[in-house]
CSV table of C-alpha atoms in Angstrom, one decimal:
chain,number,residue,atom,x,y,z
A,1,MET,CA,35.4,83.7,71.2
A,2,LEU,CA,32.4,84.4,68.9
A,3,LEU,CA,30.7,87.8,68.9
A,4,GLU,CA,27.3,88.8,67.6
A,5,PRO,CA,27.4,92.1,65.7
A,6,TRP,CA,25.0,93.8,68.1
A,7,ILE,CA,27.2,92.7,71.0
A,8,LEU,CA,30.3,94.2,69.4
A,9,LEU,CA,28.3,97.4,68.8
A,10,ALA,CA,27.3,97.5,72.5
A,11,ILE,CA,31.0,96.9,73.5
A,12,ILE,CA,32.2,99.7,71.3
A,13,ALA,CA,29.5,102.0,72.8
A,14,ALA,CA,30.7,101.1,76.3
A,15,ALA,CA,34.3,101.8,75.3
A,16,VAL,CA,33.3,105.2,73.9
A,17,VAL,CA,31.5,106.0,77.2
A,18,LEU,CA,34.7,105.2,79.1
A,19,SER,CA,37.1,107.1,76.9
A,20,VAL,CA,35.3,110.1,75.3
A,21,PRO,CA,33.0,112.0,77.7
A,22,ARG,CA,34.9,114.4,80.0
A,23,ILE,CA,33.2,113.0,83.1
A,24,THR,CA,34.4,109.5,82.6
A,25,TRP,CA,37.7,110.4,80.8
A,26,ARG,CA,38.7,112.3,83.9
A,27,TRP,CA,39.1,108.9,85.6
A,28,PHE,CA,39.8,106.5,82.8
A,29,GLY,CA,42.4,108.9,81.4
A,30,MET,CA,44.3,108.5,84.6
A,31,PHE,CA,44.3,104.7,84.1
A,32,THR,CA,45.5,105.3,80.5
A,33,THR,CA,48.3,107.5,81.8
A,34,LEU,CA,49.3,104.8,84.3
A,35,VAL,CA,49.5,102.3,81.4
A,36,HIS,CA,51.6,104.9,79.5
A,37,GLU,CA,54.0,105.2,82.4
A,38,LEU,CA,54.1,101.4,82.9
A,39,GLY,CA,55.1,101.2,79.3
A,40,HIS,CA,58.2,103.3,80.1
A,41,ALA,CA,58.8,101.3,83.3
A,42,PHE,CA,58.4,97.8,81.8
A,43,SER,CA,60.6,98.5,78.8
A,44,ALA,CA,63.2,100.0,81.1
A,45,GLY,CA,63.2,97.0,83.4
A,46,VAL,CA,63.5,94.6,80.5
A,47,LEU,CA,66.6,96.4,79.3
A,48,GLY,CA,68.2,96.4,82.8
A,49,ARG,CA,67.4,100.0,83.9
A,50,ARG,CA,66.6,100.6,87.5
A,51,VAL,CA,63.1,101.9,87.9
A,52,ARG,CA,62.8,104.2,90.8
A,53,ALA,CA,59.4,105.9,90.8
A,54,ILE,CA,56.2,106.2,88.8
A,55,ARG,CA,53.8,109.1,89.2
A,56,VAL,CA,50.4,109.9,87.8
A,57,GLY,CA,48.7,113.2,88.3
A,58,ALA,CA,45.0,114.1,88.4
A,59,ASN,CA,45.6,116.2,85.3
A,60,HIS,CA,46.6,113.1,83.3
A,61,GLY,CA,50.3,114.0,83.5
A,62,GLY,CA,52.8,111.4,84.6
A,63,SER,CA,56.4,110.6,85.0
A,64,THR,CA,58.7,107.6,85.3
A,65,LEU,CA,62.1,107.9,86.9
A,66,SER,CA,64.7,105.3,86.0
A,67,SER,CA,68.5,105.1,85.7
A,68,GLY,CA,70.8,103.2,83.3
A,69,GLY,CA,72.4,103.4,79.9
A,70,ALA,CA,71.7,105.8,77.1
A,71,PHE,CA,70.3,103.2,74.7
A,72,SER,CA,67.8,101.8,77.3
A,73,ALA,CA,66.7,105.4,78.0
A,74,VAL,CA,65.8,105.9,74.4
A,75,VAL,CA,63.9,102.6,74.1
A,76,SER,CA,62.0,103.1,77.4
A,77,GLY,CA,61.3,106.7,76.3
A,78,PHE,CA,59.7,105.5,73.1
A,79,PHE,CA,57.3,103.0,74.7
A,80,GLY,CA,55.1,105.4,76.6
A,81,TYR,CA,52.6,106.6,74.0
A,82,PRO,CA,52.2,103.2,72.3
A,83,ALA,CA,51.8,101.4,75.6
A,84,PRO,CA,48.0,101.8,76.0
A,85,ALA,CA,47.5,100.7,72.4
A,86,ILE,CA,49.8,97.7,72.9
A,87,VAL,CA,48.0,96.7,76.1
A,88,GLY,CA,44.6,97.3,74.5
A,89,ALA,CA,45.5,95.2,71.5
A,90,ALA,CA,46.9,92.4,73.8
A,91,LEU,CA,43.6,92.3,75.7
A,92,ILE,CA,41.5,92.1,72.5
A,93,LEU,CA,43.7,89.5,70.8
A,94,SER,CA,44.0,87.3,73.9
A,95,THR,CA,40.3,87.4,74.7
A,96,THR,CA,39.1,86.8,71.2
A,97,ALA,CA,41.6,83.8,71.1
A,98,GLY,CA,40.0,82.3,74.2
A,99,TYR,CA,42.6,83.4,76.8
A,100,THR,CA,40.4,85.7,78.8
A,101,ARG,CA,41.3,84.4,82.3
A,102,ALA,CA,45.1,84.5,81.5
A,103,ALA,CA,44.7,88.1,80.3
A,104,LEU,CA,42.7,89.0,83.5
A,105,VAL,CA,45.2,87.4,85.8
A,106,GLY,CA,48.3,88.6,83.9
A,107,GLY,CA,47.1,92.2,83.9
A,108,ALA,CA,46.3,92.2,87.6
A,109,VAL,CA,49.7,90.7,88.5
A,110,LEU,CA,51.6,93.3,86.5
A,111,VAL,CA,49.6,96.2,88.2
A,112,ILE,CA,50.2,94.6,91.6
A,113,LEU,CA,53.9,94.4,91.0
A,114,SER,CA,53.9,98.1,89.8
A,115,LEU,CA,52.7,99.2,93.3
A,116,ILE,CA,56.3,98.9,94.4
A,117,PHE,CA,57.3,101.8,92.2
A,118,LEU,CA,54.1,103.9,92.4
A,119,ARG,CA,54.3,107.3,94.2
A,120,GLY,CA,51.5,109.7,94.9
A,121,TRP,CA,47.8,109.0,95.6
A,122,GLY,CA,46.8,109.2,91.9
A,123,ALA,CA,48.9,106.3,90.7
A,124,ILE,CA,48.2,104.1,93.8
A,125,LEU,CA,44.4,104.8,93.7
A,126,ILE,CA,44.1,104.0,90.0
A,127,ALA,CA,46.2,100.8,90.4
A,128,LEU,CA,44.2,99.6,93.4
A,129,ALA,CA,40.9,100.3,91.5
A,130,SER,CA,42.2,98.3,88.6
A,131,VAL,CA,43.1,95.4,90.8
A,132,ALA,CA,39.8,95.5,92.5
A,133,GLY,CA,38.0,95.5,89.2
A,134,SER,CA,39.9,92.5,88.0
A,135,ALA,CA,39.2,90.7,91.3
A,136,ALA,CA,35.5,91.4,91.0
A,137,LEU,CA,35.4,90.1,87.4
A,138,TRP,CA,37.3,86.9,88.5
A,139,LEU,CA,35.0,86.3,91.5
A,140,TYR,CA,31.6,87.3,90.3
A,141,ALA,CA,31.5,87.3,86.5
A,142,ASP,CA,31.3,84.4,84.1
A,143,ALA,CA,33.7,83.9,81.3
A,144,VAL,CA,31.5,85.6,78.7
A,145,LEU,CA,31.1,88.8,80.8
A,146,GLN,CA,34.8,88.8,81.6
A,147,THR,CA,35.5,88.7,77.9
A,148,TYR,CA,33.2,91.5,77.1
A,149,ALA,CA,34.7,93.6,79.9
A,150,LEU,CA,38.3,93.1,78.8
A,151,ILE,CA,37.4,93.9,75.2
A,152,THR,CA,35.7,97.1,76.4
A,153,VAL,CA,38.8,98.1,78.3
A,154,GLY,CA,41.0,97.2,75.4
A,155,LEU,CA,39.1,99.3,73.0
A,156,ALA,CA,39.0,102.2,75.5
A,157,LEU,CA,42.7,102.0,75.9
A,158,LEU,CA,43.1,102.2,72.1
A,159,VAL,CA,41.0,105.3,72.1
A,160,GLY,CA,43.0,106.7,75.0
A,161,SER,CA,46.3,106.0,73.1
A,162,ILE,CA,44.9,107.9,70.1
A,163,ARG,CA,43.9,110.8,72.3
A,164,GLY,CA,47.4,110.8,73.8
A,165,LEU,CA,48.9,110.8,70.3
A,166,GLY,CA,46.7,113.8,69.4
A,167,ASN,CA,47.9,115.7,72.5
A,168,VAL,CA,51.5,115.1,71.7
A,169,PHE,CA,51.0,116.3,68.1
A,170,ALA,CA,49.3,119.4,69.5
A,171,ALA,CA,52.3,120.0,71.8
A,172,HIS,CA,54.4,120.2,68.7
A,173,GLY,CA,52.0,122.5,66.9
A,174,ARG,CA,52.5,126.2,66.3
A,175,LYS,CA,52.2,127.3,69.9
A,176,HIS,CA,54.4,124.5,71.3
A,177,ARG,CA,52.4,124.1,74.4
A,178,ASN,CA,53.8,121.7,77.0
A,179,LEU,CA,56.5,120.8,74.6
A,180,ALA,CA,59.1,120.0,77.3
A,181,SER,CA,56.8,117.2,78.5
A,182,SER,CA,56.6,115.5,75.1
A,183,ASP,CA,58.3,112.2,74.8
A,184,ALA,CA,59.1,113.0,71.2
A,185,TYR,CA,60.8,116.2,72.2
A,186,ILE,CA,62.8,114.5,74.9
A,187,LEU,CA,63.9,111.7,72.6
A,188,ALA,CA,64.9,114.3,70.0
A,189,ARG,CA,67.1,116.0,72.5
A,190,GLN,CA,68.6,112.6,73.6
A,191,THR,CA,69.3,111.3,70.1
A,192,HIS,CA,69.4,114.3,67.8
A,193,ILE,CA,66.8,112.5,65.6
A,194,PRO,CA,64.1,115.1,64.8
A,195,SER,CA,60.8,115.0,66.8
A,196,PRO,CA,58.7,114.2,63.6
A,197,VAL,CA,60.5,110.9,63.2
A,198,TRP,CA,59.5,109.9,66.8
A,199,LEU,CA,56.0,111.1,66.2
A,200,LEU,CA,55.8,108.9,63.1
A,201,GLY,CA,57.1,106.0,65.1
A,202,PHE,CA,54.4,106.5,67.8
A,203,THR,CA,51.8,106.7,65.0
A,204,ALA,CA,53.0,103.6,63.3
A,205,ALA,CA,53.0,101.5,66.5
A,206,ILE,CA,49.5,102.7,67.5
A,207,ALA,CA,48.1,102.2,64.0
A,208,ALA,CA,49.5,98.6,64.0
A,209,CYS,CA,47.7,97.9,67.3
A,210,VAL,CA,44.4,99.3,66.0
A,211,TRP,CA,44.7,97.3,62.8
A,212,ALA,CA,45.5,94.0,64.6
A,213,SER,CA,42.6,94.6,67.1
A,214,THR,CA,40.2,95.4,64.2
A,215,LEU,CA,41.1,92.2,62.4
A,216,ALA,CA,40.7,90.1,65.6
A,217,LEU,CA,37.2,91.6,66.3
A,218,MET,CA,36.1,91.3,62.7
A,219,GLY,CA,37.3,87.7,62.8
A,220,ALA,CA,35.3,87.0,65.9
A,221,VAL,CA,32.2,88.5,64.4
A,222,SER,CA,32.6,86.6,61.1
A,223,ALA,CA,33.1,83.3,63.0
A,224,GLY,CA,30.0,84.0,64.9
Protein backbone atom coordinates (compact mmCIF):
# COMPACT_ATOMS: atom_id res chain seq x y z
CA MET A 1 0.00 0.00 0.00
CA LEU A 2 1.37 3.40 -1.06
CA LEU A 3 0.43 6.58 0.81
CA GLU A 4 0.74 10.16 -0.33
CA PRO A 5 2.03 12.43 2.48
CA TRP A 6 -1.13 14.53 2.50
CA ILE A 7 -3.28 11.41 2.80
CA LEU A 8 -1.25 10.23 5.79
CA LEU A 9 -1.68 13.66 7.40
CA ALA A 10 -5.45 13.43 6.83
CA ILE A 11 -5.50 9.94 8.38
CA ILE A 12 -3.55 11.16 11.40
CA ALA A 13 -5.99 14.06 11.79
CA ALA A 14 -8.93 11.65 11.66
CA ALA A 15 -7.29 9.42 14.29
CA VAL A 16 -6.75 12.45 16.54
CA VAL A 17 -10.42 13.42 16.15
CA LEU A 18 -11.40 9.90 17.28
CA SER A 19 -9.05 9.62 20.23
CA VAL A 20 -8.44 13.09 21.68
CA PRO A 21 -11.57 15.30 21.95
CA ARG A 22 -13.71 14.43 24.94
CA ILE A 23 -16.91 14.09 22.89
CA THR A 24 -15.49 11.39 20.61
CA TRP A 25 -13.20 9.79 23.19
CA ARG A 26 -16.27 9.11 25.33
CA TRP A 27 -17.24 6.46 22.76
CA PHE A 28 -13.95 5.45 21.18
CA GLY A 29 -12.47 5.13 24.66
CA MET A 30 -15.02 2.41 25.37
CA PHE A 31 -13.84 0.57 22.28
CA THR A 32 -10.24 0.95 23.46
CA THR A 33 -11.26 -0.46 26.85
CA LEU A 34 -12.94 -3.39 25.10
CA VAL A 35 -9.70 -4.12 23.23
CA HIS A 36 -7.84 -3.83 26.55
CA GLU A 37 -10.11 -6.43 28.12
CA LEU A 38 -9.91 -8.67 25.05
CA GLY A 39 -6.14 -8.56 25.48
CA HIS A 40 -6.62 -10.08 28.93
CA ALA A 41 -9.16 -12.59 27.61
CA PHE A 42 -7.25 -13.68 24.50
CA SER A 43 -3.96 -14.23 26.34
CA ALA A 44 -5.88 -16.08 29.06
CA GLY A 45 -7.54 -18.35 26.51
CA VAL A 46 -4.26 -19.09 24.74
CA LEU A 47 -2.78 -20.25 28.05
CA GLY A 48 -5.75 -22.45 28.87
CA ARG A 49 -7.56 -20.23 31.33
CA ARG A 50 -11.33 -20.31 31.37
CA VAL A 51 -12.71 -16.90 30.46
CA ARG A 52 -16.00 -16.30 32.23
CA ALA A 53 -17.03 -12.68 31.64
CA ILE A 54 -15.87 -9.41 30.12
CA ARG A 55 -17.37 -6.09 31.16
CA VAL A 56 -16.88 -2.53 29.88
CA GLY A 57 -18.31 0.48 31.66
CA ALA A 58 -19.39 3.85 30.32
CA ASN A 59 -16.64 5.40 32.48
CA HIS A 60 -14.03 3.44 30.47
CA GLY A 61 -13.54 0.98 33.29
CA GLY A 62 -13.51 -2.71 32.52
CA SER A 63 -12.90 -6.15 33.93
CA THR A 64 -12.20 -9.66 32.69
CA LEU A 65 -13.02 -12.61 34.90
CA SER A 66 -11.13 -15.85 34.24
CA SER A 67 -9.91 -18.86 36.17
CA GLY A 68 -6.79 -21.00 35.92
CA GLY A 69 -3.19 -21.24 37.07
CA ALA A 70 -1.03 -18.57 38.64
CA PHE A 71 1.37 -18.19 35.71
CA SER A 72 -1.42 -17.72 33.17
CA ALA A 73 -3.01 -15.14 35.49
CA VAL A 74 0.19 -13.08 35.41
CA VAL A 75 0.57 -13.29 31.63
CA SER A 76 -3.07 -12.42 30.96
CA GLY A 77 -2.83 -9.63 33.53
CA PHE A 78 0.06 -8.08 31.63
CA PHE A 79 -1.57 -7.96 28.21
CA GLY A 80 -4.32 -5.47 28.98
CA TYR A 81 -2.63 -2.10 28.57
CA PRO A 82 -0.46 -3.16 25.60
CA ALA A 83 -3.43 -4.76 23.79
CA PRO A 84 -4.79 -1.62 22.04
CA ALA A 85 -1.26 -0.79 20.85
CA ILE A 86 -0.71 -4.36 19.63
CA VAL A 87 -4.01 -4.39 17.76
CA GLY A 88 -3.37 -0.90 16.37
CA ALA A 89 0.08 -1.91 15.14
CA ALA A 90 -1.32 -5.13 13.66
CA LEU A 91 -3.91 -3.14 11.69
CA ILE A 92 -1.29 -0.72 10.40
CA LEU A 93 1.29 -3.37 9.50
CA SER A 94 -1.23 -5.65 7.80
CA THR A 95 -2.88 -2.89 5.76
CA THR A 96 0.38 -1.31 4.63
CA ALA A 97 1.53 -4.79 3.60
CA GLY A 98 -1.59 -5.28 1.47
CA TYR A 99 -3.67 -7.49 3.77
CA THR A 100 -6.50 -5.06 4.45
CA ARG A 101 -9.37 -7.49 3.84
CA ALA A 102 -7.77 -10.16 6.01
CA ALA A 103 -7.37 -7.63 8.83
CA LEU A 104 -10.97 -6.47 8.40
CA VAL A 105 -12.41 -9.98 8.50
CA GLY A 106 -10.09 -11.23 11.23
CA GLY A 107 -10.90 -8.34 13.52
CA ALA A 108 -14.64 -8.73 12.99
CA VAL A 109 -14.51 -12.48 13.66
CA LEU A 110 -12.61 -12.00 16.92
CA VAL A 111 -15.13 -9.41 18.12
CA ILE A 112 -18.05 -11.68 17.17
CA LEU A 113 -16.52 -14.57 19.10
CA SER A 114 -16.02 -12.29 22.11
CA LEU A 115 -19.80 -11.73 22.32
CA ILE A 116 -20.02 -15.09 24.08
CA PHE A 117 -18.20 -13.62 27.07
CA LEU A 118 -19.45 -10.03 27.07
CA ARG A 119 -21.67 -8.90 29.92
CA GLY A 120 -23.46 -5.57 30.25
CA TRP A 121 -24.83 -3.18 27.67
CA GLY A 122 -21.58 -1.22 27.30
CA ALA A 123 -19.42 -4.09 26.07
CA ILE A 124 -22.14 -5.59 23.87
CA LEU A 125 -23.08 -2.25 22.29
CA ILE A 126 -19.47 -1.37 21.45
CA ALA A 127 -18.82 -4.86 20.05
CA LEU A 128 -21.93 -4.75 17.84
CA ALA A 129 -21.05 -1.25 16.61
CA SER A 130 -17.56 -2.50 15.73
CA VAL A 131 -18.95 -5.45 13.78
CA ALA A 132 -21.45 -3.18 12.02
CA GLY A 133 -18.66 -0.81 11.02
CA SER A 134 -16.59 -3.69 9.65
CA ALA A 135 -19.58 -4.99 7.70
CA ALA A 136 -20.28 -1.54 6.23
CA LEU A 137 -16.65 -1.22 5.11
CA TRP A 138 -16.74 -4.69 3.55
CA LEU A 139 -20.00 -4.08 1.68
CA TYR A 140 -19.79 -0.44 0.64
CA ALA A 141 -16.15 0.69 0.64
CA ASP A 142 -13.45 -0.07 -1.89
CA ALA A 143 -10.05 -1.48 -0.90
CA VAL A 144 -8.44 1.96 -0.66
CA LEU A 145 -11.08 3.39 1.68
CA GLN A 146 -10.96 0.21 3.76
CA THR A 147 -7.20 0.66 4.13
CA TYR A 148 -7.52 4.29 5.16
CA ALA A 149 -10.23 3.42 7.70
CA LEU A 150 -8.23 0.61 9.31
CA ILE A 151 -5.07 2.72 9.51
CA THR A 152 -7.14 5.46 11.17
CA VAL A 153 -8.51 3.02 13.74
CA GLY A 154 -5.04 1.58 14.25
CA LEU A 155 -3.54 4.99 14.96
CA ALA A 156 -6.43 5.91 17.25
CA LEU A 157 -5.87 2.68 19.20
CA LEU A 158 -2.20 3.57 19.59
CA VAL A 159 -3.21 6.94 21.01
CA GLY A 160 -5.76 5.21 23.24
CA SER A 161 -3.08 2.85 24.52
CA ILE A 162 -0.83 5.79 25.36
CA ARG A 163 -3.73 7.50 27.15
CA GLY A 164 -4.33 4.34 29.15
CA LEU A 165 -0.64 4.15 30.03
CA GLY A 166 -0.77 7.75 31.24
CA ASN A 167 -3.77 6.93 33.41
CA VAL A 168 -2.09 3.95 35.04
CA PHE A 169 1.03 6.01 35.73
CA ALA A 170 -1.20 8.66 37.30
CA ALA A 171 -2.82 5.99 39.48
CA HIS A 172 0.64 5.25 40.88
CA GLY A 173 1.37 8.93 41.47
CA ARG A 174 1.42 10.74 44.77
CA LYS A 175 -2.29 10.49 45.47
CA HIS A 176 -2.60 6.81 44.39
CA ARG A 177 -6.05 7.34 42.94
CA ASN A 178 -7.81 4.18 41.70
CA LEU A 179 -4.65 2.22 42.53
CA ALA A 180 -6.55 -0.99 43.26
CA SER A 181 -7.78 -1.09 39.64
CA SER A 182 -4.25 -0.78 38.20
CA ASP A 183 -3.00 -3.90 36.43
CA ALA A 184 0.53 -3.04 37.58
CA TYR A 185 -0.63 -2.95 41.20
CA ILE A 186 -2.51 -6.24 40.83
CA LEU A 187 0.50 -7.90 39.15
CA ALA A 188 2.79 -6.61 41.89
CA ARG A 189 0.58 -8.20 44.53
CA GLN A 190 0.46 -11.48 42.61
CA THR A 191 4.19 -11.74 41.93
CA HIS A 192 5.90 -9.51 44.53
CA ILE A 193 7.66 -7.81 41.59
CA PRO A 194 7.37 -4.03 42.16
CA SER A 195 4.79 -2.07 40.20
CA PRO A 196 7.43 0.11 38.43
CA VAL A 197 8.79 -3.02 36.73
CA TRP A 198 5.36 -3.79 35.29
CA LEU A 199 4.85 -0.16 34.29
CA LEU A 200 8.16 -0.31 32.46
CA GLY A 201 7.03 -3.48 30.72
CA PHE A 202 3.78 -1.83 29.58
CA THR A 203 5.77 1.15 28.32
CA ALA A 204 8.26 -0.99 26.40
CA ALA A 205 5.52 -3.02 24.70
CA ILE A 206 3.55 0.07 23.68
CA ALA A 207 6.68 1.89 22.50
CA ALA A 208 7.63 -1.10 20.32
CA CYS A 209 4.19 -1.02 18.70
CA VAL A 210 4.43 2.74 18.07
CA TRP A 211 7.89 2.31 16.58
CA ALA A 212 6.84 -0.56 14.29
CA SER A 213 3.77 1.36 13.14
CA THR A 214 5.83 4.49 12.43
CA LEU A 215 8.31 2.52 10.34
CA ALA A 216 5.50 0.88 8.36
CA LEU A 217 3.76 4.18 7.64
CA MET A 218 6.97 5.98 6.74
CA GLY A 219 7.84 3.07 4.45
CA ALA A 220 4.48 3.34 2.72
CA VAL A 221 4.96 7.08 2.21
CA SER A 222 8.51 6.67 0.92
CA ALA A 223 7.41 3.97 -1.49
CA GLY A 224 4.71 6.27 -2.73
